[in-house]
CSV table of C-alpha atoms and ligand atoms in Angstrom, one decimal:
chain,number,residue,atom,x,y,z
A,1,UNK,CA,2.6,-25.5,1.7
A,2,UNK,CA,-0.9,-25.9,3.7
A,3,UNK,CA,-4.0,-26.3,1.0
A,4,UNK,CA,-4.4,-25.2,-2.3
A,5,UNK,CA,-6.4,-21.8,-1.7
A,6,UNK,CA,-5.1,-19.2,-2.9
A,7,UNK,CA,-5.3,-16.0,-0.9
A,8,UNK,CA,-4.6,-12.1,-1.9
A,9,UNK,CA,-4.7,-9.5,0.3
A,10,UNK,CA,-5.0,-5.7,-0.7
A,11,UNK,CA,-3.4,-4.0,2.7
A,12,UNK,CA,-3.6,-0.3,3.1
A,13,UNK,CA,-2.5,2.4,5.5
A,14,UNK,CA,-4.4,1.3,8.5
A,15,UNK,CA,-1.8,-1.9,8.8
A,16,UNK,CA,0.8,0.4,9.3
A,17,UNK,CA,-1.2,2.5,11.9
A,18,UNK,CA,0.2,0.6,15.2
A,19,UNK,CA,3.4,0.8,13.9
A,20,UNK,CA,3.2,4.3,13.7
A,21,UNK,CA,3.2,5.4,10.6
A,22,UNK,CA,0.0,8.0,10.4
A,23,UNK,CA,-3.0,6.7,8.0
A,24,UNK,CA,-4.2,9.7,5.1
A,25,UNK,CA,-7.9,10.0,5.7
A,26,UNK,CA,-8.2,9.8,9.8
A,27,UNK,CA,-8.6,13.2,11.5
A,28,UNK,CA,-5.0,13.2,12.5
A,29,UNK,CA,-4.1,11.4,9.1
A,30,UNK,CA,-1.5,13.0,6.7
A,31,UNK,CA,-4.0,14.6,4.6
A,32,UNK,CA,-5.2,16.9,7.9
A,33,UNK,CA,-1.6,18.0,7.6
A,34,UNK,CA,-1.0,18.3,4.1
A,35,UNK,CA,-2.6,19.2,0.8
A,36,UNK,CA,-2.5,16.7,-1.1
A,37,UNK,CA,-2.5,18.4,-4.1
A,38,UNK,CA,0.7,19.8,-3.2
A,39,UNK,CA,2.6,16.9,-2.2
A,40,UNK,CA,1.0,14.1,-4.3
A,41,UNK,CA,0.5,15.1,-7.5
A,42,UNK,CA,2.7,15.7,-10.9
A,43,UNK,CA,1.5,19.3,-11.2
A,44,UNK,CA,2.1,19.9,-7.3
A,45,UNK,CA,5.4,18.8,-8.1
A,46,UNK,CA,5.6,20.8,-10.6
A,47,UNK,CA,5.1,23.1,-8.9
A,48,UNK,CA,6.9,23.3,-5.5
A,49,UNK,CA,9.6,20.1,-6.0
A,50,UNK,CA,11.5,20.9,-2.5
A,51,UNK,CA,8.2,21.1,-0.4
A,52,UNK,CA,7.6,17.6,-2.1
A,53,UNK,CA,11.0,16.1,-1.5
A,54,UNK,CA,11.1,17.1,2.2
A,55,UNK,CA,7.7,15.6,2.3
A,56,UNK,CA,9.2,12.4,1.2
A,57,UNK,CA,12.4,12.3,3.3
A,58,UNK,CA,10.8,13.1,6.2
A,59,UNK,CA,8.2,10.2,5.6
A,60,UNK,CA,11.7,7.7,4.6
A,61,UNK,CA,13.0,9.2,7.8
A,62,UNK,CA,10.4,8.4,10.1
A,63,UNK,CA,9.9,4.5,8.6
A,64,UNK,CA,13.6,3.8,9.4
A,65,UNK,CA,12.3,4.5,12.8
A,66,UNK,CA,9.2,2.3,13.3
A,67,UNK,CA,9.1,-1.5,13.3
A,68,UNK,CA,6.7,-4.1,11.3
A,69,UNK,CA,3.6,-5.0,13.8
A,70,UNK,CA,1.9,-8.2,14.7
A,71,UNK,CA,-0.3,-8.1,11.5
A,72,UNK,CA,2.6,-7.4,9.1
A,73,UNK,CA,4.4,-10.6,11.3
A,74,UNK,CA,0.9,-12.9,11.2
A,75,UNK,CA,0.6,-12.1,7.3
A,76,UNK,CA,4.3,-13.5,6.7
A,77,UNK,CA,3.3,-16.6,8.8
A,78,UNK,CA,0.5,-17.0,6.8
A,79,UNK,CA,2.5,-16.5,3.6
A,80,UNK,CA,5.4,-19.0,4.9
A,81,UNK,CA,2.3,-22.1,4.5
A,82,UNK,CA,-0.4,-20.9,2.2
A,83,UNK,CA,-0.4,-19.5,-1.3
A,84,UNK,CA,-0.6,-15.8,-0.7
A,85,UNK,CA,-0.2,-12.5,-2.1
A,86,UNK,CA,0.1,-9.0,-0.9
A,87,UNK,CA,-1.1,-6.2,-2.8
A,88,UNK,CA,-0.1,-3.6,-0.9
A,89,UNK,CA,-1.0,0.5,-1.4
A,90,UNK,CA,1.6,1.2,1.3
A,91,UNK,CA,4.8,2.5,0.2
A,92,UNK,CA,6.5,1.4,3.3
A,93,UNK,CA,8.2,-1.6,3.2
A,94,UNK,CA,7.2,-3.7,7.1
A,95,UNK,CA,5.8,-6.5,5.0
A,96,UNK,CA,9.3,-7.5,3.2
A,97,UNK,CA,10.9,-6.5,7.0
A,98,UNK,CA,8.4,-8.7,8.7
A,99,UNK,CA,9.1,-11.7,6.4
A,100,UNK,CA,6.9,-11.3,3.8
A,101,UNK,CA,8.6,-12.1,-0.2
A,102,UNK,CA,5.2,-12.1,-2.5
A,103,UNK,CA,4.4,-8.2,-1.8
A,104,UNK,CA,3.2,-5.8,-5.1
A,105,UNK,CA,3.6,-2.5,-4.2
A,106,UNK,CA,0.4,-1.0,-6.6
A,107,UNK,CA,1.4,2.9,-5.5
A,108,UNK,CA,5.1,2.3,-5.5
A,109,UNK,CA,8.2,2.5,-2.5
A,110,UNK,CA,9.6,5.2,-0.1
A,111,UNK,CA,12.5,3.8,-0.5
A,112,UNK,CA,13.0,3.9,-4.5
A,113,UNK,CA,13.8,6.7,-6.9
A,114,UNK,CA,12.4,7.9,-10.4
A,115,UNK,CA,13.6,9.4,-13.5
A,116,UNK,CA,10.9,11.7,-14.5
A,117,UNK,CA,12.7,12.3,-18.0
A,118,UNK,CA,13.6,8.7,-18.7
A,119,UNK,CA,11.9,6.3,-16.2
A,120,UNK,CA,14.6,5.0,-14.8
A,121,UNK,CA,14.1,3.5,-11.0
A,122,UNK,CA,16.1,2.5,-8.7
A,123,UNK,CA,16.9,2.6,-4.4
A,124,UNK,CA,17.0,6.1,-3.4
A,125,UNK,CA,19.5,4.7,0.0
A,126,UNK,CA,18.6,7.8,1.6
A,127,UNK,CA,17.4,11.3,1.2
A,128,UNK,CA,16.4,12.2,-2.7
A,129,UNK,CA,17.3,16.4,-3.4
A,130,UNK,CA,16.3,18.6,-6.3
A,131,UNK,CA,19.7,19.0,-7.9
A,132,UNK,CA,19.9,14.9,-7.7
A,133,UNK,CA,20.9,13.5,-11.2
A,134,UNK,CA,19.2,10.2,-12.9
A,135,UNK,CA,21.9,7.6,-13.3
A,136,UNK,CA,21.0,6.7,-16.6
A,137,UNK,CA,20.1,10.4,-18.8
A,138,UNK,CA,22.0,12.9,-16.3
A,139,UNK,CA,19.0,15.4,-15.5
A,140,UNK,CA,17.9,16.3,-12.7
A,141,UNK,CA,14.4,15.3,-12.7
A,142,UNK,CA,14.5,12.7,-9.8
A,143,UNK,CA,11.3,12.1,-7.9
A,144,UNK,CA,10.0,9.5,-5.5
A,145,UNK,CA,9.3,6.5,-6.8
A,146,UNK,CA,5.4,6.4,-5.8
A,147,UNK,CA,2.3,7.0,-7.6
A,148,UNK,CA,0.1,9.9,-7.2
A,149,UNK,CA,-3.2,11.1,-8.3
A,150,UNK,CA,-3.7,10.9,-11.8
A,151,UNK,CA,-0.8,8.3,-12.5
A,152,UNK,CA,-1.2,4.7,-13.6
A,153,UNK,CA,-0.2,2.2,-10.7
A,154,UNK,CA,2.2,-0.3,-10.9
A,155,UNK,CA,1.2,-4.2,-11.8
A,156,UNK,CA,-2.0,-3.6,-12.5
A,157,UNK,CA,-2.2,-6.5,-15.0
A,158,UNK,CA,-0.6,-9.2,-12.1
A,159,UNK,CA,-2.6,-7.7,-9.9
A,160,UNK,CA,-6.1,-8.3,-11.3
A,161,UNK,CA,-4.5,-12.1,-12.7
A,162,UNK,CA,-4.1,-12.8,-9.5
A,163,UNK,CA,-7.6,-11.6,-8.0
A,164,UNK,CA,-9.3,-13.3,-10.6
A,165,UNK,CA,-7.3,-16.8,-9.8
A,166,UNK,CA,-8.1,-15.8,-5.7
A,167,UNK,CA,-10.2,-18.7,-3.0
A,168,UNK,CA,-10.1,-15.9,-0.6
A,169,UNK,CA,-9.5,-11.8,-0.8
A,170,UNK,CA,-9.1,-9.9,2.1
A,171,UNK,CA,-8.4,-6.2,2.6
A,172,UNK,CA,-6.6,-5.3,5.7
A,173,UNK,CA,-6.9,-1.4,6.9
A,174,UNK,CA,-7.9,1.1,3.5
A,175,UNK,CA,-10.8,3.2,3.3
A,176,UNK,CA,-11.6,1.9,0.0
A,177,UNK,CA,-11.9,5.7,-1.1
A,178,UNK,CA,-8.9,5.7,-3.8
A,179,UNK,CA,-9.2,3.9,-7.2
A,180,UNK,CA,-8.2,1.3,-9.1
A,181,UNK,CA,-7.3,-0.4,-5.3
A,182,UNK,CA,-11.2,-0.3,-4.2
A,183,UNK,CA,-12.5,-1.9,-7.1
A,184,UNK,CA,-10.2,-5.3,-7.0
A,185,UNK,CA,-12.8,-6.5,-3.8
A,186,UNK,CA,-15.8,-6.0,-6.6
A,187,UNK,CA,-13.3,-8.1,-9.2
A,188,UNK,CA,-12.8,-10.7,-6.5
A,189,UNK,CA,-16.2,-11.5,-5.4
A,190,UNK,CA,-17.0,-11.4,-9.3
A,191,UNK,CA,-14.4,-14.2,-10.0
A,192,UNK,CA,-16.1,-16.4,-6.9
A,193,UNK,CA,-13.8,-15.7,-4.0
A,194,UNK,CA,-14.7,-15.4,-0.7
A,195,UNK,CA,-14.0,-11.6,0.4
A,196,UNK,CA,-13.3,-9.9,3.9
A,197,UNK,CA,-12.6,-7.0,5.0
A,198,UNK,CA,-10.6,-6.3,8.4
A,199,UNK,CA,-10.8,-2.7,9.6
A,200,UNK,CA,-11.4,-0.6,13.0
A,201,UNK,CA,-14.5,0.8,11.2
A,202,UNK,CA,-17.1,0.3,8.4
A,203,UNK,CA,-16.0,2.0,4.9
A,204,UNK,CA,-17.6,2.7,1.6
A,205,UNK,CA,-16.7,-0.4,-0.1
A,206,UNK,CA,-18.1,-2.7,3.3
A,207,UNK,CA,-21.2,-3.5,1.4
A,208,UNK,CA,-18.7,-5.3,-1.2
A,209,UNK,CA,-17.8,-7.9,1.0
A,210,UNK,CA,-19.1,-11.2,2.1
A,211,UNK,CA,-17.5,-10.8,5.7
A,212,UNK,CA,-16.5,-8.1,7.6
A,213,UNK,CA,-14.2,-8.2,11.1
A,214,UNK,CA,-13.6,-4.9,13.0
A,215,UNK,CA,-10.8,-4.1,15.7
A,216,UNK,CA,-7.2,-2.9,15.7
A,217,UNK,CA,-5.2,-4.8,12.7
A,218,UNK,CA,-2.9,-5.9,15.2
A,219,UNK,CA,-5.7,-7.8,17.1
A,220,UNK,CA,-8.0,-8.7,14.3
A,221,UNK,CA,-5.3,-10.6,11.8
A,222,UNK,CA,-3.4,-12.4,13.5
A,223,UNK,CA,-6.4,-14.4,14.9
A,224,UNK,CA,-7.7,-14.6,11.7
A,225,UNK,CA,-4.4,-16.2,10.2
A,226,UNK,CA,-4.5,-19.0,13.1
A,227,UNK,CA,-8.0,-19.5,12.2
A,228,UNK,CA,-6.9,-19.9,8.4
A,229,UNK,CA,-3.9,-22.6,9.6
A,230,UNK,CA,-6.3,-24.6,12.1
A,231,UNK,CA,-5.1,-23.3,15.2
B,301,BJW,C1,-7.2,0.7,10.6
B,301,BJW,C2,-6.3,1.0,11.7
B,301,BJW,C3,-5.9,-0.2,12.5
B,301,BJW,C4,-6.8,2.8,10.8
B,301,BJW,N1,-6.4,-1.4,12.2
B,301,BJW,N2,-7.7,-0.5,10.4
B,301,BJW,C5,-10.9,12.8,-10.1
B,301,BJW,C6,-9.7,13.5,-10.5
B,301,BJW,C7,-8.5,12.8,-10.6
B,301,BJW,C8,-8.4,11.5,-10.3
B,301,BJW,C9,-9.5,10.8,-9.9
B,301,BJW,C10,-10.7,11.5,-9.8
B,301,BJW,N3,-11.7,10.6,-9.4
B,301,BJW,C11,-11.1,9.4,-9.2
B,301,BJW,C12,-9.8,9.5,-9.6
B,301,BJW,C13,-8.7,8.4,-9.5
B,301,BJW,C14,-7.9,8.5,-8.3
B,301,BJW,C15,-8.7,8.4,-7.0
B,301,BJW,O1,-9.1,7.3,-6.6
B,301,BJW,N4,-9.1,9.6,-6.5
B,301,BJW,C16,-10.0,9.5,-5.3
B,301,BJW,C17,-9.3,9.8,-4.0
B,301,BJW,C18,-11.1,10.5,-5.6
B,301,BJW,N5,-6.9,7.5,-8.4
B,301,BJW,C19,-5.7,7.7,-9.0
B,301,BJW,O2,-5.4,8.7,-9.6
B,301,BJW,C20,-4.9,6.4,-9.2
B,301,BJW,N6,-4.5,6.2,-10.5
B,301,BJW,C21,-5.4,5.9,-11.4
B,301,BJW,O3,-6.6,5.8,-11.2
B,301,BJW,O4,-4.9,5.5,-12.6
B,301,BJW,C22,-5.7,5.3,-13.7
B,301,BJW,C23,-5.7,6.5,-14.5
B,301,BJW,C24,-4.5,7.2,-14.6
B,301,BJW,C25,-4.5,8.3,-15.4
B,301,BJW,C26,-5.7,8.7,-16.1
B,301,BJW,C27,-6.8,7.9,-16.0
B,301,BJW,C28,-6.8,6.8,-15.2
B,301,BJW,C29,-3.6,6.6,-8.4
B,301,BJW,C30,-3.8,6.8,-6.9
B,301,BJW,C31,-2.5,7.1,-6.2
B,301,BJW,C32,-2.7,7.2,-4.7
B,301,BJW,N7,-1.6,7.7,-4.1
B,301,BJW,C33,-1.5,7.8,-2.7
B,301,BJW,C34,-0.1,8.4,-2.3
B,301,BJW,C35,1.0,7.4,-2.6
B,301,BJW,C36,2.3,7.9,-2.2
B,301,BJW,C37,2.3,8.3,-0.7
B,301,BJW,O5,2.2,7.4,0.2
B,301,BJW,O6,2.5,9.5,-0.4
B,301,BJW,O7,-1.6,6.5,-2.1
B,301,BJW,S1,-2.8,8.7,-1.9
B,301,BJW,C38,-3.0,7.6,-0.5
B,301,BJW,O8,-4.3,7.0,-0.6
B,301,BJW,C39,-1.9,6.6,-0.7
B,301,BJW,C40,-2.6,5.3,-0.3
B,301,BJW,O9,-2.0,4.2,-0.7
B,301,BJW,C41,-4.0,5.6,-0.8
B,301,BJW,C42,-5.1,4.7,-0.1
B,301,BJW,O10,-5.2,5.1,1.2
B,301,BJW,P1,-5.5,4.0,2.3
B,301,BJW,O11,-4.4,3.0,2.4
B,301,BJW,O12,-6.9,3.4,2.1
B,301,BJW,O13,-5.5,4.8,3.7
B,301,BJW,P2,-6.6,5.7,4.3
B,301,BJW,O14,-6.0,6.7,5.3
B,301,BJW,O15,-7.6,6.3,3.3
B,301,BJW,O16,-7.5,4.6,5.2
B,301,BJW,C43,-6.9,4.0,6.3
B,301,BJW,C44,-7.9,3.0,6.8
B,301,BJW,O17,-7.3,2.2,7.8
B,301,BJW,C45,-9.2,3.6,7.4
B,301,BJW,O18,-10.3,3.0,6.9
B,301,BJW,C46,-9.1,3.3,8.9
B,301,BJW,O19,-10.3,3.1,9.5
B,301,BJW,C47,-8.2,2.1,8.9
B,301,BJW,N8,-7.4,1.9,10.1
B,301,BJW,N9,-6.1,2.3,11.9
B,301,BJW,C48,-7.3,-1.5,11.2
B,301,BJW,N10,-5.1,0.0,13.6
């Protein structure tokens, strides 16, 4: 292991984009398609659980379908030699499939299931249906594992440890427009780190960080990971 810095990087949707997995908040982004309301929140579940399941299987569907890109590969070089941790917002899972091992995922996994009565989770393997029982209390109040508006995100105590113990935090393709996730840059430049943010355009939280790179994720990590391990 290169160095003793110790790096954390916040990814969001935008890492995923050349991979083909559609961002929320672009024009063509899932939330042009959908309410999100209605798909990503208890009481939308509430209210229509089958439009929300299809939701989610067609989205688990589709990522069996795509491959991690050359930024989800570069970050799991960059792992593979230097102290580093993803934070991830993505549910998708192309950083374990590109190599990464330390990955939090803060808004939970496509590809895990939730007991709404107990709070049981565990893999989902495929498709998750409304008459679907928990494996542990027997009712039939299984959801996706993931977190939506309103709910608290997972490892939110490891997650702030480790940006406050962070040399260098970098976000990689989010908008910065969905909390607790956009505040961790503020946290991090607080606690002395340097901070950079890598996206095809400037967001609301740009003004948070000491650097800013901008270009396709693909493009834009990669050479910064080379940079990082002196080539
Ligand atoms: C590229 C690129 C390329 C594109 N290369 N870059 C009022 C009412 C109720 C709640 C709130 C409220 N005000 C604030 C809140 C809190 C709320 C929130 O933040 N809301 C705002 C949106 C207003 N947050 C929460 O509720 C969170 N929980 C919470 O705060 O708990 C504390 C608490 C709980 C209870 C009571 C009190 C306090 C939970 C948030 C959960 C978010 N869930 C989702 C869905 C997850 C499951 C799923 O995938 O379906 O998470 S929403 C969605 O947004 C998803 C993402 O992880 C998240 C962030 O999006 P991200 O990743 O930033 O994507 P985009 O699309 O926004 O941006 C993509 C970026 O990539 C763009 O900038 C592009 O330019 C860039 N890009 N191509 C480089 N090739």
């Amino acid at each position: 292991m290169r160095g003793a810095r110790r790096i954390v990087i916040l990814t969001g949707a935008g890492i995923s984009a050349e991979s083909g997995i559609s961002t929320f908040r672009d024009p063509d982004g899932v939330w042009s398609r959908y309410d999100l309301n209605e798909v990503a929140t208890p009481d939308g579940f509430r209210r229509n659980p089958e439009l929300v399941q299809a939701f989610y299987n067609a989205r688990r569907s589709a990522l069996r379908k795509v491959e991690p890109n050359a930024a989800h590969l570069a970050l799991a070089r960059l792992e593979s030699q230097m102290d580093t941790c993803i934070v991830t917002q993505n549910v998708d899972d192309l950083h374990e499939r590109a190599g990464s091992r330390d990955v939090l995922h803060m808004h939970g996994e496509l590809s895990g299931a939730l007991c709404g009565n107990c709070g049981h989770r565990w893999p989902a393997g495929g498709d998750i249906s409304c008459g679907d029982k928990c494996p542990v209390c027997k009712c039939c109040r299984v959801r996706p594992d993931v977190v939506w508006f309103g709910e608290m995100p997972y490892h939110t105590q490891r997650i702030d440890e480790l940006v406050a113990a962070a040399d260098i935090f970098a976000a990689i393709g989010t908008s910065g427009e969905v909390s607790p996730a956009n505040s961790l840059v503020f946290d991090a430049a607080d606690a002395g780190a340097r901070t950079i943010e890598f996206n095809l355009v400037e967001t609301i939280i740009t003004h948070a960080f000491s650097e800013a790179r901008r270009g396709p994720a693909g493009e834009i990590v990669p050479r910064w990971v080379d940079e990082l391990l002196g080539y």
